[in-house]
Coordinates of C-alpha atoms in Angstrom, one line a residue:
N1 CA 15.5 -1.9 26.7
P2 CA 17.2 1.4 27.7
P3 CA 20.7 1.3 29.2
D4 CA 21.1 1.4 33.0
S5 CA 24.0 3.9 33.2
E6 CA 24.5 7.6 32.4
A7 CA 27.6 6.8 30.4
C8 CA 25.4 6.1 27.4
C9 CA 23.3 8.9 25.8
G10 CA 24.1 11.4 28.5
G11 CA 21.7 9.9 31.0
L12 CA 18.7 10.5 28.8
Y13 CA 17.4 7.0 29.3
A14 CA 18.8 6.4 32.7
N15 CA 17.2 9.4 34.3
G16 CA 14.2 9.7 32.0
A17 CA 13.3 12.5 29.6
A18 CA 11.6 14.5 32.4
A19 CA 14.8 14.6 34.4
T20 CA 16.8 16.1 31.5
G21 CA 14.2 18.7 30.7
L22 CA 13.3 17.1 27.4
Q23 CA 9.7 16.5 26.5
T24 CA 8.3 14.1 23.9
Q25 CA 5.9 15.4 21.4
L26 CA 3.9 14.0 18.5
A27 CA 4.9 15.1 15.1
A28 CA 2.5 17.0 13.0
I29 CA 0.9 15.0 10.1
G30 CA 1.6 16.3 6.6
P31 CA -1.1 17.2 4.1
I32 CA -3.0 14.3 2.6
A33 CA -2.9 14.0 -1.2
T34 CA -6.3 14.3 -2.8
P35 CA -7.2 13.4 -6.4
A36 CA -7.0 16.2 -9.0
K37 CA -10.3 17.7 -9.9
M38 CA -11.3 18.3 -13.5
G39 CA -10.1 21.6 -14.8
S40 CA -7.6 22.1 -12.0
E41 CA -3.9 22.5 -12.7
A42 CA -2.9 19.6 -10.5
K43 CA -1.1 16.9 -12.4
P44 CA -2.4 13.3 -12.2
V45 CA -0.3 10.5 -10.9
R46 CA 1.8 8.9 -13.6
P47 CA 2.5 5.2 -13.7
A48 CA 5.9 4.3 -12.4
P49 CA 7.9 1.0 -12.2
G50 CA 6.7 0.7 -8.6
H51 CA 3.1 0.5 -9.7
M52 CA 4.0 -2.5 -11.9
L53 CA 5.9 -4.1 -9.1
M54 CA 2.9 -3.8 -6.8
C55 CA 0.7 -5.3 -9.6
G56 CA 2.9 -8.4 -9.4
H57 CA 2.3 -8.7 -5.7
A58 CA -1.4 -8.2 -6.3
L59 CA -1.5 -11.0 -8.9
A60 CA 0.2 -13.4 -6.4
L61 CA -2.2 -12.3 -3.6
G62 CA -5.2 -12.7 -6.0
A63 CA -4.1 -16.2 -6.9
F64 CA -3.7 -17.2 -3.3
Q65 CA -7.1 -15.7 -2.4
S66 CA -8.9 -17.4 -5.3
I67 CA -7.8 -20.9 -4.3
G68 CA -10.6 -21.3 -1.8
P69 CA -13.4 -20.3 -4.1
A70 CA -12.0 -22.5 -6.8
M71 CA -12.0 -25.5 -4.6
A72 CA -15.6 -24.7 -3.8
G73 CA -16.5 -25.0 -7.5
K74 CA -16.1 -21.4 -8.8
D75 CA -14.1 -20.5 -11.9
F76 CA -10.5 -19.9 -10.8
M77 CA -9.7 -17.4 -13.6
S78 CA -12.7 -15.1 -12.9
E79 CA -12.0 -15.2 -9.2
W80 CA -8.3 -14.6 -9.8
K81 CA -9.0 -11.5 -11.9
K82 CA -11.5 -10.1 -9.4
E83 CA -9.3 -10.7 -6.4
S84 CA -6.1 -9.4 -8.2
I85 CA -7.8 -6.2 -9.2
D86 CA -9.2 -5.7 -5.7
A87 CA -5.8 -6.2 -4.2
A88 CA -4.1 -3.9 -6.7
N89 CA -6.7 -1.2 -6.0
A90 CA -6.0 -1.5 -2.3
M91 CA -2.3 -1.1 -2.8
T92 CA -2.2 1.5 -5.5
P93 CA -5.1 2.8 -7.6
V94 CA -2.8 3.2 -10.6
G95 CA -1.9 -0.5 -10.4
G96 CA -5.6 -1.4 -10.2
F97 CA -6.3 0.6 -13.3
I98 CA -3.4 -1.1 -15.1
L99 CA -4.7 -4.5 -14.3
R100 CA -8.3 -3.7 -15.1
E101 CA -7.8 -1.8 -18.3
H102 CA -4.7 -3.4 -19.8
V103 CA -3.8 -6.8 -18.3
F104 CA -7.3 -8.2 -17.9
A105 CA -9.0 -6.2 -20.7
N106 CA -11.0 -8.4 -23.0

């Protein structure tokens, strides 16, 4: 809640932004990163410790989401792998690649 007196913030909240001559504006959105195309000089994203941290969260979320199907008779491990990879891909595609190609590789 804004303060009721002009003593705080120079009356910006007490009188409203229009009374002080300030206007609120939306900030411009920065450019969106796109994947590098073959043959371009753009560098691919490299794995960082944050990607591995997000893999841990994805593994926990995958385990939680695979409990229901396991109780319904499906194989827990196959559901856990599928759900964990899906969760990692949603959080960070690099983490999804790490889980799919390295952690759960046969």
